[in-house]
CSV table of C-alpha atoms and ligand atoms in Angstrom, one decimal:
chain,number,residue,atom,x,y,z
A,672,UNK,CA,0.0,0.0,0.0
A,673,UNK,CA,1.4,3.3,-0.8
A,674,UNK,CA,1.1,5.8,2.2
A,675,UNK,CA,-1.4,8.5,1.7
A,676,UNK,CA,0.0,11.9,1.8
A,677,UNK,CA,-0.9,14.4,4.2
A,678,UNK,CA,-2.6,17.3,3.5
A,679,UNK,CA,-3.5,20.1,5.4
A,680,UNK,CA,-7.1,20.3,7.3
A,681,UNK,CA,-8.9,23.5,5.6
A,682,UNK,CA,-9.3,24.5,8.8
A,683,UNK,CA,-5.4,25.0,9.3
A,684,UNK,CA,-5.7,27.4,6.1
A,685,UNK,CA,-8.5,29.7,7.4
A,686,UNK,CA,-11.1,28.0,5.5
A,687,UNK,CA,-12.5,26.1,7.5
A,688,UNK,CA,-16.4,25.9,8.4
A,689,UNK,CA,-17.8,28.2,11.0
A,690,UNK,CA,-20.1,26.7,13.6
A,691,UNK,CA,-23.6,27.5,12.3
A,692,UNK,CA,-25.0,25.9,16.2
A,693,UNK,CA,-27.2,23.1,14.1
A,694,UNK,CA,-27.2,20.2,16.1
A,695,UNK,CA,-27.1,17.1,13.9
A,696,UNK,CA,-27.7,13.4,15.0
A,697,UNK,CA,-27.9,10.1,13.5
A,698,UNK,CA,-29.3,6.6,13.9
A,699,UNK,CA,-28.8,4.6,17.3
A,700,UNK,CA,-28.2,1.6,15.3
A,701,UNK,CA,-25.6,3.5,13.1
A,702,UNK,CA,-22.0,3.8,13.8
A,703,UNK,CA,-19.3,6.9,12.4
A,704,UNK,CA,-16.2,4.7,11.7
A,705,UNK,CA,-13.1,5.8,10.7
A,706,UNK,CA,-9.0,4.7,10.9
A,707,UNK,CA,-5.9,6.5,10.7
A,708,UNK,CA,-2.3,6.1,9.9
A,709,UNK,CA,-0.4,6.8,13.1
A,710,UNK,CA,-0.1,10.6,12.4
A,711,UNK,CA,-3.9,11.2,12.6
A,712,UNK,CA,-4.1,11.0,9.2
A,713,UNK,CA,-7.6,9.7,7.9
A,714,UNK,CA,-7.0,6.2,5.8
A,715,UNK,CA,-10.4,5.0,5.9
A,716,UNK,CA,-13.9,6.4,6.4
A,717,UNK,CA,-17.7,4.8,6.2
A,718,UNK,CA,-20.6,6.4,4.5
A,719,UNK,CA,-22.4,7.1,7.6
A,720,UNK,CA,-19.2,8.8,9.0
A,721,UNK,CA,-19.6,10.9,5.5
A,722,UNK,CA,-23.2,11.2,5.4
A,723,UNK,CA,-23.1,13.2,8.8
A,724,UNK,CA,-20.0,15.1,8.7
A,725,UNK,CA,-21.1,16.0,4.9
A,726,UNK,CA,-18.0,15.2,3.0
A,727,UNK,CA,-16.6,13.3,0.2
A,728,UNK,CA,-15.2,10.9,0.6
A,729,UNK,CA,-11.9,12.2,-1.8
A,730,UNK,CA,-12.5,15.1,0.9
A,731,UNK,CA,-11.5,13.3,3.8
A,732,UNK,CA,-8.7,10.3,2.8
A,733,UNK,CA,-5.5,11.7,3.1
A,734,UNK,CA,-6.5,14.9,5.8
A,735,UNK,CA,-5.9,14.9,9.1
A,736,UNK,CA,-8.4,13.9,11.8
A,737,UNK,CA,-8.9,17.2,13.0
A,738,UNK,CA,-10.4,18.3,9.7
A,739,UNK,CA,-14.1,17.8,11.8
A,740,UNK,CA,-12.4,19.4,14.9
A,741,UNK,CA,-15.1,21.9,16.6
A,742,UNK,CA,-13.3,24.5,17.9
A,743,UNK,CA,-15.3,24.3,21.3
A,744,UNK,CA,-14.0,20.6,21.9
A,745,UNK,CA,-11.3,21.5,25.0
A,746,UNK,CA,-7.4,20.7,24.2
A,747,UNK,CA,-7.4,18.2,27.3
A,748,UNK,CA,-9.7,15.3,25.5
A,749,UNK,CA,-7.6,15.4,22.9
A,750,UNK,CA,-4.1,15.1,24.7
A,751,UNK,CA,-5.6,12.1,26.7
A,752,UNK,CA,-6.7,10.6,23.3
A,753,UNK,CA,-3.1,10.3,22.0
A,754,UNK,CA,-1.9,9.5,25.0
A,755,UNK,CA,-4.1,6.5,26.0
A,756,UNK,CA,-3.2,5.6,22.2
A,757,UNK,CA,0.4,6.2,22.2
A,758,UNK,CA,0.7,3.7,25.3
A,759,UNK,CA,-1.4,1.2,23.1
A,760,UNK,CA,-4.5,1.4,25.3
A,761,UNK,CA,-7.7,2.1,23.8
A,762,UNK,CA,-10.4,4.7,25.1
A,763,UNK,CA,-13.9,5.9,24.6
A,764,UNK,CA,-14.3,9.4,24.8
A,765,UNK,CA,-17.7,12.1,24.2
A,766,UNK,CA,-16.3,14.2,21.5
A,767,UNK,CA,-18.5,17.5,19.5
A,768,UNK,CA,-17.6,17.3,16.0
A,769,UNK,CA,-17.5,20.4,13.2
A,770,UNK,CA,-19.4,19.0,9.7
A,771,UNK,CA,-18.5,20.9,6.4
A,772,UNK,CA,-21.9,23.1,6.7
A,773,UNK,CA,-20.9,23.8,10.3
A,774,UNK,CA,-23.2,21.5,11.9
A,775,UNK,CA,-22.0,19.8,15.4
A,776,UNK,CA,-23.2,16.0,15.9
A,777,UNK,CA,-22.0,14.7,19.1
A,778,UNK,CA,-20.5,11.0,19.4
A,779,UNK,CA,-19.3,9.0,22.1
A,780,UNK,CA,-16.1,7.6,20.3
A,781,UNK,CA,-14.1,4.3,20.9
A,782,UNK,CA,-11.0,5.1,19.9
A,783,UNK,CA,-8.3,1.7,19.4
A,784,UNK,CA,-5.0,1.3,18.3
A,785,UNK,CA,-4.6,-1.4,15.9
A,786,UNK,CA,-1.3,-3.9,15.8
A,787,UNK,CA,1.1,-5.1,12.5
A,788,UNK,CA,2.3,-8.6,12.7
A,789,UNK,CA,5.4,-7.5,14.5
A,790,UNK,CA,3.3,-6.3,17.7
A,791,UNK,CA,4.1,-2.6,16.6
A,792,UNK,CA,1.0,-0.1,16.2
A,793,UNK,CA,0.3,0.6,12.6
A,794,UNK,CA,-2.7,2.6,13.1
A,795,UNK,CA,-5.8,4.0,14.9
A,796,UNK,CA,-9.4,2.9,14.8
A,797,UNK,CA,-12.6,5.1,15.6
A,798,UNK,CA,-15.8,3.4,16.0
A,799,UNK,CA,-19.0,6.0,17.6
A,800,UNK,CA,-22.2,5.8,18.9
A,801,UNK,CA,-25.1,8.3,18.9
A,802,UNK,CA,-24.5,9.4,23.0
A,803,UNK,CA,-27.7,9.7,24.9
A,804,UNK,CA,-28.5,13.0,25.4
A,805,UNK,CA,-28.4,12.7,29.2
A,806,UNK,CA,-24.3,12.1,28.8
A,807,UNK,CA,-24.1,15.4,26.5
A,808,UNK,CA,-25.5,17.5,29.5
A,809,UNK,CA,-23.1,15.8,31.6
A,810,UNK,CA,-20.4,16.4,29.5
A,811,UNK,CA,-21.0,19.8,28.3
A,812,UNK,CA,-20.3,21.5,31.8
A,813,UNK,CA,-17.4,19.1,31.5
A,814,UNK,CA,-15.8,20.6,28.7
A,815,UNK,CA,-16.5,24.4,29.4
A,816,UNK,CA,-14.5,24.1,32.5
A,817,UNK,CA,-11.8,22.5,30.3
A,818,UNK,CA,-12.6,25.7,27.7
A,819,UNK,CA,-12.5,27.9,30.5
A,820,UNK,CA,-9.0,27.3,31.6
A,821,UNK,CA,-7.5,26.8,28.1
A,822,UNK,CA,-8.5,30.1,27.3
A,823,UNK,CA,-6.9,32.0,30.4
A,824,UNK,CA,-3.2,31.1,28.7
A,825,UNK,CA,-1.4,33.0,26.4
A,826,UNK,CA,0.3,29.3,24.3
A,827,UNK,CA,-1.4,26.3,23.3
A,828,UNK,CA,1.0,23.9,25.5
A,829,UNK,CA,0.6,25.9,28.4
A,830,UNK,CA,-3.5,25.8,28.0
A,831,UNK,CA,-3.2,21.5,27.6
A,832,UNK,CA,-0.9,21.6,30.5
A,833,UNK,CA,-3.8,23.4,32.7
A,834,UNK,CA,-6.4,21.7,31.5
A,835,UNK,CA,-5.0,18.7,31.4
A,836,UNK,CA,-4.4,19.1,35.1
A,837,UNK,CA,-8.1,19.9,35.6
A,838,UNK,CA,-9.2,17.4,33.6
A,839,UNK,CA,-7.4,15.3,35.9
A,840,UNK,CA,-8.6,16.8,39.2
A,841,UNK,CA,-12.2,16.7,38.0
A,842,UNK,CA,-12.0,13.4,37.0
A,843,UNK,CA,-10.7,12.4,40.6
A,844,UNK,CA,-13.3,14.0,42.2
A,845,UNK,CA,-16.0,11.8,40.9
A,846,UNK,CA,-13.8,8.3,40.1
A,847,UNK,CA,-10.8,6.2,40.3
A,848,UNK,CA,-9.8,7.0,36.3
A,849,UNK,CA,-10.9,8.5,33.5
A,850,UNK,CA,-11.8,4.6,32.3
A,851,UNK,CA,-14.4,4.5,35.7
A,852,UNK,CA,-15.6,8.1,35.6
A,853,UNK,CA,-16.3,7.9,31.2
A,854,UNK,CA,-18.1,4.2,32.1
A,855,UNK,CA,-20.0,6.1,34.9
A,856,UNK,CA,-21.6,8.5,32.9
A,857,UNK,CA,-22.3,6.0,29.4
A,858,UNK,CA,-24.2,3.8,32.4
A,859,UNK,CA,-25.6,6.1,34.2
A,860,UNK,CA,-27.3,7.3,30.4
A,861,UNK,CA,-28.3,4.1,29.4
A,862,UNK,CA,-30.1,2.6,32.8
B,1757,FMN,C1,-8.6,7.1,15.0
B,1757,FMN,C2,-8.8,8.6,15.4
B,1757,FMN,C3,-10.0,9.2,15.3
B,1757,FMN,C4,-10.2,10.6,15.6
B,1757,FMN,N1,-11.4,11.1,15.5
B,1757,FMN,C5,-11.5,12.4,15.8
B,1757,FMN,C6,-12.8,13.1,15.6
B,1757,FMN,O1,-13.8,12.4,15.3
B,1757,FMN,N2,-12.9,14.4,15.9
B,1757,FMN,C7,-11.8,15.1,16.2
B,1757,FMN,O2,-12.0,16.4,16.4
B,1757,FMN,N3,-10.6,14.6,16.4
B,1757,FMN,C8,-10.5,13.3,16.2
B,1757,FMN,N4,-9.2,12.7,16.4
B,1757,FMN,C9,-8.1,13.5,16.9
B,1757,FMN,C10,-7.4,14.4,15.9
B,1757,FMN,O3,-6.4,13.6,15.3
B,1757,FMN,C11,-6.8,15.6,16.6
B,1757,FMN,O4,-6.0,15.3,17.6
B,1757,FMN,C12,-7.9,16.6,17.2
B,1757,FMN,O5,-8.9,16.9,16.2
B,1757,FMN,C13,-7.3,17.8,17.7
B,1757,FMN,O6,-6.8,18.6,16.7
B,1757,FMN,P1,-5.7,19.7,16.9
B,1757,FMN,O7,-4.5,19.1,17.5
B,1757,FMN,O8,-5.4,20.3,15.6
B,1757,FMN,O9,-6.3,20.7,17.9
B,1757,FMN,C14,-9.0,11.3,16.0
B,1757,FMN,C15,-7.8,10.7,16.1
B,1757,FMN,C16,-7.7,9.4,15.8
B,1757,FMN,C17,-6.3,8.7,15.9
């Protein structure tokens, strides 16, 4: 397989869609799939994943993940994301995404790194749910705590660093992990 070039997100040259505040949804029985190289770099995406996000398919292979990035989706989820991936662990994670006509559809994403026949991670998976709308609400005050504190500093590390910290602290207020405190709230929905 020839590796797919990356190209830049259109977001990353100012021509990106604006948030219109649409809220889009899609089927509970439906699931957004998609797969990366190990940059982030979209190799593979379904039609329900291009259905919602409203993009061709030649529109998405070859850009990076954050092309459907909402620009109110906190630093923090995303730096635990790579993380939890980067240490070969998989995670689920409540994530607002930006479609081209700047609808936002929210997911809950499980997010898995996915092994060559030497052991070594060639790649990421994303498989996502419809969330209930019960975990949105939960989340939402979530993230604009997360917002919040990115926004008081001046440099994009320095924001992650703070509200990666606060991420932290908040989840330790309510669970052991992040793994009990996400599993408490997608339970906690569904009951
Ligand atoms: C398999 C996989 C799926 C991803 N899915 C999404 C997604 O649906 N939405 C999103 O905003 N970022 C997603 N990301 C994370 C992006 O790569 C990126 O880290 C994020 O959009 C933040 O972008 P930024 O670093 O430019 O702020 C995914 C990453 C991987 C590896």
């Amino acid at each position: 397989m020839p590796e797919i070039q990356a190209r830049p997100a259109a977001r990353e040259v100012g021509r990106g869609p604006r948030p219109t505040g649409e809220a889009r949804t899609f089927a509970p029985d439906e699931l957004i799939v998609s797969k990366t190289d190990l940059r982030g770099v979209i190799t593979y995406a379904n039609d329900v994943f291009l259905r919602v996000s409203r993009y061709e398919l030649d529109e998405v292979i070859g850009r990076p993940h954050n092309l459907i990035r909402h620009p109110e989706m906190p630093r923090a989820v995303f730096a635990l994301l790579w993380q939890t991936l980067s240490e070969g662990r998989e995670l689920f994670a409540y994530i607002n995404n930006l479609a081209s006509d700047g609808a936002h559809y929210w997911v809950l994403a499980h997010v898995t790194p996915s092994y060559g026949p030497d052991g070594g991670i060639v790649g990421y998976h994303s498989n996502r749910r419809r969330p209930s709308p019960g975990a949105i609400r939960t989340v939402v005050p979530l993230y604009e705590q997360l917002l919040a504190e990115e926004r008081r500093h001046p440099t994009a590390k320095a924001a992650v660093t703070a509200s990666s910290r606060l991420l932290d602290e908040l989840v330790a207020a309510q669970a052991e992990s992040y793994e009990e405190f996400v599993w408490s709230v997608i339970n906690r929905e569904e009951r």
